[in-house]
Tab-separated table of N, CA, C and O in Angstrom:
chain	number	residue	atom	x	y	z
A	1	MET	N	0.854	-1.193	0.000
A	1	MET	CA	0.000	0.000	0.000
A	1	MET	C	0.888	1.241	0.000
A	1	MET	O	1.818	1.346	0.787
A	2	LYS	N	0.579	2.166	-0.896
A	2	LYS	CA	1.281	3.450	-0.922
A	2	LYS	C	0.577	4.385	0.040
A	2	LYS	O	-0.649	4.413	0.089
A	3	GLU	N	1.373	5.146	0.787
A	3	GLU	CA	0.768	6.168	1.636
A	3	GLU	C	1.765	7.275	1.906
A	3	GLU	O	2.972	7.086	1.815
A	4	SER	N	1.208	8.429	2.222
A	4	SER	CA	2.019	9.616	2.484
A	4	SER	C	2.539	9.576	3.916
A	4	SER	O	2.161	8.724	4.715
A	5	ALA	N	3.373	10.557	4.218
A	5	ALA	CA	3.780	10.775	5.601
A	5	ALA	C	2.530	11.130	6.409
A	5	ALA	O	1.527	11.601	5.866
A	6	ILE	N	2.583	10.907	7.697
A	6	ILE	CA	1.439	11.199	8.578
A	6	ILE	C	1.119	12.702	8.574
A	6	ILE	O	-0.036	13.097	8.512
A	7	PHE	N	2.140	13.543	8.650
A	7	PHE	CA	1.941	14.995	8.628
A	7	PHE	C	2.518	15.551	7.337
A	7	PHE	O	3.551	15.091	6.850
A	8	GLN	N	1.832	16.565	6.768
A	8	GLN	CA	2.331	17.260	5.586
A	8	GLN	C	2.395	18.742	5.922
A	8	GLN	O	1.445	19.290	6.477
A	9	PHE	N	3.512	19.383	5.578
A	9	PHE	CA	3.691	20.798	5.845
A	9	PHE	C	3.786	21.545	4.519
A	9	PHE	O	4.625	21.218	3.676
A	10	ASN	N	2.923	22.524	4.349
A	10	ASN	CA	2.828	23.294	3.115
A	10	ASN	C	4.193	23.736	2.603
A	10	ASN	O	4.477	23.641	1.415
A	11	THR	N	5.054	24.220	3.507
A	11	THR	CA	6.358	24.739	3.098
A	11	THR	C	7.305	23.643	2.616
A	11	THR	O	8.299	23.943	1.955
A	12	ASP	N	7.014	22.384	2.924
A	12	ASP	CA	7.877	21.269	2.517
A	12	ASP	C	7.429	20.593	1.225
A	12	ASP	O	8.149	19.765	0.678
A	13	ILE	N	6.219	20.913	0.743
A	13	ILE	CA	5.672	20.225	-0.429
A	13	ILE	C	5.897	21.094	-1.658
A	13	ILE	O	5.387	22.219	-1.734
A	14	PRO	N	6.655	20.581	-2.634
A	14	PRO	CA	6.897	21.398	-3.824
A	14	PRO	C	5.635	21.567	-4.668
A	14	PRO	O	4.781	20.689	-4.700
A	15	TRP	N	5.540	22.711	-5.332
A	15	TRP	CA	4.478	22.944	-6.305
A	15	TRP	C	4.927	22.338	-7.620
A	15	TRP	O	6.062	22.544	-8.049
A	16	GLU	N	4.043	21.614	-8.273
A	16	GLU	CA	4.311	20.986	-9.562
A	16	GLU	C	3.456	21.676	-10.617
A	16	GLU	O	2.235	21.724	-10.489
A	17	ALA	N	4.104	22.233	-11.652
A	17	ALA	CA	3.356	22.845	-12.757
A	17	ALA	C	2.702	21.723	-13.554
A	17	ALA	O	3.357	20.746	-13.919
A	18	THR	N	1.381	21.847	-13.798
A	18	THR	CA	0.656	20.781	-14.496
A	18	THR	C	0.080	21.222	-15.835
A	18	THR	O	-0.198	20.393	-16.687
A	19	ALA	N	-0.125	22.514	-16.010
A	19	ALA	CA	-0.664	23.097	-17.250
A	19	ALA	C	-0.435	24.604	-17.140
A	19	ALA	O	-0.124	25.107	-16.054
A	20	PRO	N	-0.593	25.340	-18.228
A	20	PRO	CA	-0.410	26.791	-18.142
A	20	PRO	C	-1.311	27.407	-17.061
A	20	PRO	O	-2.520	27.180	-17.052
A	21	GLY	N	-0.687	28.116	-16.115
A	21	GLY	CA	-1.438	28.781	-15.055
A	21	GLY	C	-1.907	27.880	-13.929
A	21	GLY	O	-2.663	28.319	-13.072
A	22	LEU	N	-1.461	26.611	-13.918
A	22	LEU	CA	-1.893	25.632	-12.902
A	22	LEU	C	-0.698	24.995	-12.210
A	22	LEU	O	0.265	24.603	-12.871
A	23	GLN	N	-0.802	24.880	-10.895
A	23	GLN	CA	0.207	24.174	-10.103
A	23	GLN	C	-0.510	23.339	-9.050
A	23	GLN	O	-1.592	23.723	-8.601
A	24	ARG	N	0.115	22.222	-8.646
A	24	ARG	CA	-0.508	21.410	-7.604
A	24	ARG	C	0.510	20.954	-6.566
A	24	ARG	O	1.697	20.834	-6.849
A	25	GLN	N	-0.027	20.712	-5.360
A	25	GLN	CA	0.713	20.106	-4.259
A	25	GLN	C	-0.061	18.865	-3.839
A	25	GLN	O	-1.280	18.929	-3.671
A	26	ILE	N	0.643	17.762	-3.645
A	26	ILE	CA	-0.008	16.533	-3.196
A	26	ILE	C	0.190	16.405	-1.696
A	26	ILE	O	1.322	16.383	-1.208
A	27	PHE	N	-0.906	16.336	-0.977
A	27	PHE	CA	-0.876	16.221	0.479
A	27	PHE	C	-1.084	14.752	0.865
A	27	PHE	O	-0.520	13.866	0.241
A	28	GLY	N	-1.900	14.466	1.864
A	28	GLY	CA	-2.038	13.110	2.382
A	28	GLY	C	-2.753	12.155	1.445
A	28	GLY	O	-3.662	12.549	0.723
A	29	TYR	N	-2.323	10.890	1.480
A	29	TYR	CA	-2.980	9.865	0.670
A	29	TYR	C	-2.626	8.475	1.174
A	29	TYR	O	-1.630	8.265	1.850
A	30	ASP	N	-3.512	7.550	0.862
A	30	ASP	CA	-3.243	6.119	0.921
A	30	ASP	C	-3.948	5.526	-0.287
A	30	ASP	O	-4.314	6.265	-1.209
A	31	ASP	N	-4.149	4.242	-0.329
A	31	ASP	CA	-4.774	3.640	-1.507
A	31	ASP	C	-6.227	4.071	-1.703
A	31	ASP	O	-6.753	3.982	-2.801
A	32	ARG	N	-6.877	4.551	-0.635
A	32	ARG	CA	-8.307	4.844	-0.703
A	32	ARG	C	-8.661	6.305	-0.890
A	32	ARG	O	-9.768	6.629	-1.306
A	33	VAL	N	-7.747	7.221	-0.559
A	33	VAL	CA	-8.086	8.645	-0.575
A	33	VAL	C	-6.842	9.481	-0.853
A	33	VAL	O	-5.716	9.031	-0.595
A	34	MET	N	-7.051	10.693	-1.393
A	34	MET	CA	-5.937	11.608	-1.662
A	34	MET	C	-6.442	13.041	-1.567
A	34	MET	O	-7.539	13.348	-2.034
A	35	LEU	N	-5.609	13.921	-0.982
A	35	LEU	CA	-5.902	15.347	-0.896
A	35	LEU	C	-4.871	16.093	-1.734
A	35	LEU	O	-3.665	15.868	-1.589
A	36	VAL	N	-5.360	16.970	-2.623
A	36	VAL	CA	-4.494	17.725	-3.531
A	36	VAL	C	-4.911	19.188	-3.517
A	36	VAL	O	-6.104	19.502	-3.572
A	37	LYS	N	-3.928	20.078	-3.444
A	37	LYS	CA	-4.179	21.517	-3.493
A	37	LYS	C	-3.763	21.999	-4.887
A	37	LYS	O	-2.667	21.679	-5.353
A	38	VAL	N	-4.656	22.742	-5.565
A	38	VAL	CA	-4.389	23.202	-6.929
A	38	VAL	C	-4.521	24.722	-6.979
A	38	VAL	O	-5.561	25.270	-6.625
A	39	LYS	N	-3.448	25.381	-7.424
A	39	LYS	CA	-3.425	26.838	-7.528
A	39	LYS	C	-3.652	27.241	-8.987
A	39	LYS	O	-2.989	26.734	-9.887
A	40	PHE	N	-4.611	28.147	-9.207
A	40	PHE	CA	-4.975	28.621	-10.539
A	40	PHE	C	-4.687	30.113	-10.675
A	40	PHE	O	-5.036	30.897	-9.790
A	41	GLU	N	-4.106	30.489	-11.797
A	41	GLU	CA	-4.030	31.900	-12.171
A	41	GLU	C	-5.339	32.247	-12.874
A	41	GLU	O	-5.989	31.367	-13.456
A	42	LYS	N	-5.708	33.519	-12.839
A	42	LYS	CA	-6.925	33.953	-13.532
A	42	LYS	C	-6.844	33.553	-15.003
A	42	LYS	O	-5.823	33.756	-15.663
A	43	GLY	N	-7.918	32.954	-15.519
A	43	GLY	CA	-7.995	32.540	-16.909
A	43	GLY	C	-7.495	31.128	-17.167
A	43	GLY	O	-7.710	30.592	-18.250
A	44	ALA	N	-6.828	30.517	-16.192
A	44	ALA	CA	-6.338	29.149	-16.380
A	44	ALA	C	-7.520	28.193	-16.500
A	44	ALA	O	-8.589	28.417	-15.926
A	45	VAL	N	-7.314	27.124	-17.256
A	45	VAL	CA	-8.384	26.177	-17.547
A	45	VAL	C	-8.001	24.785	-17.071
A	45	VAL	O	-6.928	24.283	-17.399
A	46	GLY	N	-8.888	24.195	-16.291
A	46	GLY	CA	-8.812	22.775	-15.984
A	46	GLY	C	-9.605	22.089	-17.083
A	46	GLY	O	-10.840	22.124	-17.069
A	47	THR	N	-8.925	21.555	-18.094
A	47	THR	CA	-9.602	21.029	-19.279
A	47	THR	C	-10.604	19.933	-18.928
A	47	THR	O	-10.430	19.207	-17.942
A	48	MET	N	-11.625	19.832	-19.739
A	48	MET	CA	-12.655	18.810	-19.542
A	48	MET	C	-12.006	17.430	-19.596
A	48	MET	O	-11.200	17.150	-20.491
A	49	HIS	N	-12.339	16.606	-18.617
A	49	HIS	CA	-11.788	15.254	-18.536
A	49	HIS	C	-12.696	14.403	-17.664
A	49	HIS	O	-13.635	14.907	-17.035
A	50	GLN	N	-12.402	13.140	-17.607
A	50	GLN	CA	-13.112	12.234	-16.692
A	50	GLN	C	-12.114	11.210	-16.191
A	50	GLN	O	-11.066	11.000	-16.809
A	51	HIS	N	-12.423	10.609	-15.069
A	51	HIS	CA	-11.566	9.577	-14.485
A	51	HIS	C	-12.430	8.680	-13.612
A	51	HIS	O	-13.547	9.061	-13.226
A	52	PRO	N	-11.944	7.492	-13.281
A	52	PRO	CA	-12.751	6.564	-12.489
A	52	PRO	C	-12.875	6.959	-11.019
A	52	PRO	O	-13.692	6.410	-10.302
A	53	HIS	N	-12.099	7.934	-10.589
A	53	HIS	CA	-12.105	8.352	-9.190
A	53	HIS	C	-13.307	9.240	-8.890
A	53	HIS	O	-13.704	10.047	-9.719
A	54	THR	N	-13.855	9.115	-7.706
A	54	THR	CA	-14.830	10.081	-7.206
A	54	THR	C	-14.029	11.283	-6.719
A	54	THR	O	-12.970	11.116	-6.113
A	55	GLN	N	-14.523	12.486	-6.985
A	55	GLN	CA	-13.801	13.708	-6.605
A	55	GLN	C	-14.740	14.666	-5.899
A	55	GLN	O	-15.874	14.868	-6.334
A	56	VAL	N	-14.254	15.261	-4.820
A	56	VAL	CA	-14.958	16.336	-4.122
A	56	VAL	C	-13.987	17.504	-4.051
A	56	VAL	O	-12.819	17.330	-3.676
A	57	THR	N	-14.458	18.693	-4.435
A	57	THR	CA	-13.598	19.875	-4.480
A	57	THR	C	-14.177	20.979	-3.608
A	57	THR	O	-15.383	21.244	-3.640
A	58	TYR	N	-13.289	21.634	-2.852
A	58	TYR	CA	-13.635	22.774	-2.011
A	58	TYR	C	-12.866	23.975	-2.539
A	58	TYR	O	-11.662	23.874	-2.823
A	59	VAL	N	-13.547	25.113	-2.695
A	59	VAL	CA	-12.898	26.336	-3.162
A	59	VAL	C	-12.351	27.080	-1.945
A	59	VAL	O	-13.106	27.650	-1.164
A	60	GLU	N	-11.033	27.047	-1.807
A	60	GLU	CA	-10.379	27.759	-0.705
A	60	GLU	C	-10.383	29.261	-0.959
A	60	GLU	O	-10.599	30.066	-0.063
A	61	SER	N	-10.126	29.641	-2.228
A	61	SER	CA	-10.114	31.058	-2.610
A	61	SER	C	-10.363	31.169	-4.105
A	61	SER	O	-10.224	30.197	-4.839
A	62	GLY	N	-10.771	32.362	-4.538
A	62	GLY	CA	-11.014	32.602	-5.961
A	62	GLY	C	-12.431	32.294	-6.388
A	62	GLY	O	-13.327	32.069	-5.567
A	63	ALA	N	-12.636	32.287	-7.707
A	63	ALA	CA	-13.934	31.976	-8.304
A	63	ALA	C	-13.692	31.160	-9.566
A	63	ALA	O	-12.745	31.433	-10.315
A	64	PHE	N	-14.559	30.175	-9.804
A	64	PHE	CA	-14.376	29.217	-10.891
A	64	PHE	C	-15.710	28.925	-11.558
A	64	PHE	O	-16.727	28.785	-10.882
A	65	GLU	N	-15.690	28.817	-12.875
A	65	GLU	CA	-16.850	28.332	-13.608
A	65	GLU	C	-16.613	26.838	-13.846
A	65	GLU	O	-15.708	26.459	-14.578
A	66	PHE	N	-17.419	26.017	-13.188
A	66	PHE	CA	-17.289	24.562	-13.270
A	66	PHE	C	-18.371	23.985	-14.159
A	66	PHE	O	-19.533	24.383	-14.066
A	67	THR	N	-17.980	23.041	-14.989
A	67	THR	CA	-18.935	22.234	-15.733
A	67	THR	C	-18.763	20.804	-15.261
A	67	THR	O	-17.644	20.263	-15.273
A	68	ILE	N	-19.866	20.208	-14.822
A	68	ILE	CA	-19.879	18.811	-14.381
A	68	ILE	C	-21.038	18.158	-15.110
A	68	ILE	O	-22.200	18.543	-14.911
A	69	GLY	N	-20.711	17.216	-15.986
A	69	GLY	CA	-21.750	16.637	-16.833
A	69	GLY	C	-22.334	17.723	-17.711
A	69	GLY	O	-21.603	18.448	-18.384
A	70	ALA	N	-23.649	17.886	-17.692
A	70	ALA	CA	-24.325	18.884	-18.529
A	70	ALA	C	-24.599	20.191	-17.782
A	70	ALA	O	-25.227	21.088	-18.328
A	71	GLU	N	-24.124	20.314	-16.537
A	71	GLU	CA	-24.451	21.478	-15.712
A	71	GLU	C	-23.233	22.372	-15.495
A	71	GLU	O	-22.136	21.881	-15.219
A	72	THR	N	-23.429	23.688	-15.621
A	72	THR	CA	-22.357	24.663	-15.398
A	72	THR	C	-22.814	25.663	-14.346
A	72	THR	O	-23.920	26.200	-14.428
A	73	LYS	N	-21.930	25.913	-13.370
A	73	LYS	CA	-22.218	26.876	-12.289
A	73	LYS	C	-20.927	27.615	-11.939
A	73	LYS	O	-19.827	27.096	-12.123
A	74	ILE	N	-21.081	28.794	-11.370
A	74	ILE	CA	-19.948	29.545	-10.828
A	74	ILE	C	-19.903	29.263	-9.330
A	74	ILE	O	-20.918	29.412	-8.635
A	75	ILE	N	-18.724	28.830	-8.866
A	75	ILE	CA	-18.548	28.604	-7.433
A	75	ILE	C	-17.376	29.448	-6.940
A	75	ILE	O	-16.441	29.716	-7.682
A	76	ARG	N	-17.495	29.879	-5.689
A	76	ARG	CA	-16.534	30.818	-5.101
A	76	ARG	C	-16.013	30.286	-3.772
A	76	ARG	O	-16.452	29.240	-3.311
A	77	ALA	N	-15.097	31.042	-3.176
A	77	ALA	CA	-14.511	30.669	-1.888
A	77	ALA	C	-15.608	30.233	-0.921
A	77	ALA	O	-16.632	30.905	-0.780
A	78	GLY	N	-15.401	29.071	-0.301
A	78	GLY	CA	-16.374	28.529	0.643
A	78	GLY	C	-17.351	27.548	0.019
A	78	GLY	O	-18.042	26.828	0.733
A	79	ASP	N	-17.418	27.500	-1.318
A	79	ASP	CA	-18.309	26.572	-2.014
A	79	ASP	C	-17.566	25.285	-2.349
A	79	ASP	O	-16.344	25.192	-2.204
A	80	GLY	N	-18.297	24.315	-2.834
A	80	GLY	CA	-17.692	23.057	-3.239
A	80	GLY	C	-18.509	22.383	-4.315
A	80	GLY	O	-19.589	22.851	-4.688
A	81	CYS	N	-17.980	21.276	-4.825
A	81	CYS	CA	-18.690	20.494	-5.828
A	81	CYS	C	-18.244	19.035	-5.765
A	81	CYS	O	-17.185	18.723	-5.226
A	82	TYR	N	-19.083	18.183	-6.323
A	82	TYR	CA	-18.870	16.732	-6.327
A	82	TYR	C	-18.872	16.228	-7.757
A	82	TYR	O	-19.758	16.578	-8.531
A	83	MET	N	-17.860	15.447	-8.112
A	83	MET	CA	-17.773	14.857	-9.437
A	83	MET	C	-17.846	13.343	-9.307
A	83	MET	O	-16.911	12.722	-8.796
A	84	PRO	N	-18.958	12.739	-9.737
A	84	PRO	CA	-19.057	11.280	-9.682
A	84	PRO	C	-18.032	10.623	-10.609
A	84	PRO	O	-17.537	11.245	-11.544
A	85	SER	N	-17.764	9.390	-10.353
A	85	SER	CA	-16.854	8.598	-11.173
A	85	SER	C	-17.260	8.642	-12.647
A	85	SER	O	-18.442	8.526	-12.985
A	86	ASN	N	-16.268	8.849	-13.519
A	86	ASN	CA	-16.426	8.806	-14.974
A	86	ASN	C	-17.356	9.863	-15.569
A	86	ASN	O	-17.825	9.705	-16.694
A	87	VAL	N	-17.620	10.957	-14.854
A	87	VAL	CA	-18.431	12.057	-15.393
A	87	VAL	C	-17.482	13.150	-15.896
A	87	VAL	O	-16.544	13.538	-15.195
A	88	MET	N	-17.717	13.635	-17.105
A	88	MET	CA	-16.885	14.708	-17.665
A	88	MET	C	-17.007	15.964	-16.795
A	88	MET	O	-18.110	16.330	-16.375
A	89	HIS	N	-15.860	16.610	-16.551
A	89	HIS	CA	-15.858	17.841	-15.757
A	89	HIS	C	-14.617	18.668	-16.071
A	89	HIS	O	-13.625	18.157	-16.585
A	90	GLY	N	-14.704	19.958	-15.782
A	90	GLY	CA	-13.593	20.878	-15.976
A	90	GLY	C	-13.991	22.245	-15.457
A	90	GLY	O	-15.132	22.457	-15.040
A	91	CYS	N	-13.027	23.174	-15.446
A	91	CYS	CA	-13.337	24.509	-14.929
A	91	CYS	C	-12.460	25.559	-15.590
A	91	CYS	O	-11.417	25.260	-16.160
A	92	THR	N	-12.923	26.804	-15.474
A	92	THR	CA	-12.153	27.973	-15.880
A	92	THR	C	-12.060	28.883	-14.666
A	92	THR	O	-13.066	29.128	-13.987
A	93	CYS	N	-10.860	29.366	-14.396
A	93	CYS	CA	-10.652	30.237	-13.243
A	93	CYS	C	-11.042	31.673	-13.598
A	93	CYS	O	-10.458	32.282	-14.490
A	94	LEU	N	-12.022	32.215	-12.885
A	94	LEU	CA	-12.503	33.579	-13.109
A	94	LEU	C	-11.750	34.593	-12.253
A	94	LEU	O	-11.579	35.749	-12.648
A	95	GLU	N	-11.345	34.185	-11.053
A	95	GLU	CA	-10.534	34.998	-10.136
A	95	GLU	C	-9.492	34.058	-9.555
A	95	GLU	O	-9.847	32.988	-9.048
A	96	ALA	N	-8.209	34.430	-9.626
A	96	ALA	CA	-7.126	33.565	-9.154
A	96	ALA	C	-7.483	32.957	-7.810
A	96	ALA	O	-8.067	33.625	-6.940
A	97	GLY	N	-7.164	31.681	-7.655
A	97	GLY	CA	-7.523	31.028	-6.414
A	97	GLY	C	-6.955	29.634	-6.274
A	97	GLY	O	-6.142	29.183	-7.091
A	98	VAL	N	-7.422	28.956	-5.228
A	98	VAL	CA	-6.934	27.625	-4.871
A	98	VAL	C	-8.113	26.694	-4.652
A	98	VAL	O	-9.085	27.042	-3.970
A	99	LEU	N	-8.006	25.503	-5.240
A	99	LEU	CA	-8.981	24.432	-5.014
A	99	LEU	C	-8.341	23.349	-4.152
A	99	LEU	O	-7.154	23.046	-4.317
A	100	ILE	N	-9.137	22.767	-3.279
A	100	ILE	CA	-8.716	21.612	-2.496
A	100	ILE	C	-9.505	20.421	-3.035
A	100	ILE	O	-10.732	20.370	-2.904
A	101	ASP	N	-8.796	19.497	-3.677
A	101	ASP	CA	-9.425	18.323	-4.291
A	101	ASP	C	-9.192	17.083	-3.438
A	101	ASP	O	-8.074	16.866	-2.954
A	102	THR	N	-10.231	16.285	-3.298
A	102	THR	CA	-10.082	14.970	-2.682
A	102	THR	C	-10.527	13.930	-3.698
A	102	THR	O	-11.490	14.136	-4.436
A	103	PHE	N	-9.795	12.836	-3.729
A	103	PHE	CA	-10.070	11.756	-4.677
A	103	PHE	C	-10.174	10.435	-3.932
A	103	PHE	O	-9.435	10.193	-2.976
A	104	SER	N	-11.092	9.589	-4.405
A	104	SER	CA	-11.180	8.223	-3.900
A	104	SER	C	-11.433	7.296	-5.072
A	104	SER	O	-12.376	7.520	-5.838
A	105	PRO	N	-10.594	6.267	-5.272
A	105	PRO	CA	-9.336	6.047	-4.568
A	105	PRO	C	-8.304	7.102	-4.965
A	105	PRO	O	-8.601	8.007	-5.744
A	106	HIS	N	-7.080	6.968	-4.450
A	106	HIS	CA	-6.040	7.964	-4.752
A	106	HIS	C	-5.716	7.975	-6.248
A	106	HIS	O	-5.991	7.008	-6.963
A	107	ARG	N	-5.141	9.064	-6.714
A	107	ARG	CA	-4.751	9.214	-8.117
A	107	ARG	C	-3.335	8.674	-8.306
A	107	ARG	O	-2.354	9.372	-8.075
A	108	GLU	N	-3.245	7.445	-8.719
A	108	GLU	CA	-1.946	6.821	-8.973
A	108	GLU	C	-1.145	7.638	-9.994
A	108	GLU	O	0.069	7.791	-9.867
A	109	ASP	N	-1.828	8.195	-10.996
A	109	ASP	CA	-1.154	8.958	-12.035
A	109	ASP	C	-0.481	10.215	-11.486
A	109	ASP	O	0.476	10.717	-12.064
A	110	PHE	N	-0.936	10.746	-10.345
A	110	PHE	CA	-0.317	11.923	-9.750
A	110	PHE	C	0.988	11.594	-9.039
A	110	PHE	O	1.785	12.474	-8.742
A	111	LEU	N	1.205	10.334	-8.716
A	111	LEU	CA	2.376	9.931	-7.940
A	111	LEU	C	3.555	9.505	-8.813
A	111	LEU	O	4.592	9.131	-8.305
A	112	LYS	N	3.388	9.552	-10.118
A	112	LYS	CA	4.468	9.127	-11.027
A	112	LYS	C	5.386	10.256	-11.363
A	112	LYS	O	5.093	11.379	-11.281
């Protein structure tokens, strides 16, 4: 079983550039769950995609236009959203901010 250290400190976790205007930090995980922090610059796009993982996202800061399946909404700091397994989803950052993503099971592809 893969798992993270028991404690994670923001200052010790490197930011990984994943796309133009996007960076991520991988926090705690085991085979069943993973927490990821994603920083967006204004205008950055989380391209439409799907994956077998269930995802729950919390908006720590900023504003985002999210499309999940056939529905599009604007969510802001303090809001959240749920992406069921294998449902197309993506977002556009309207105001620079940070998303906190949780995945179940963990994203093996993020650990490579």
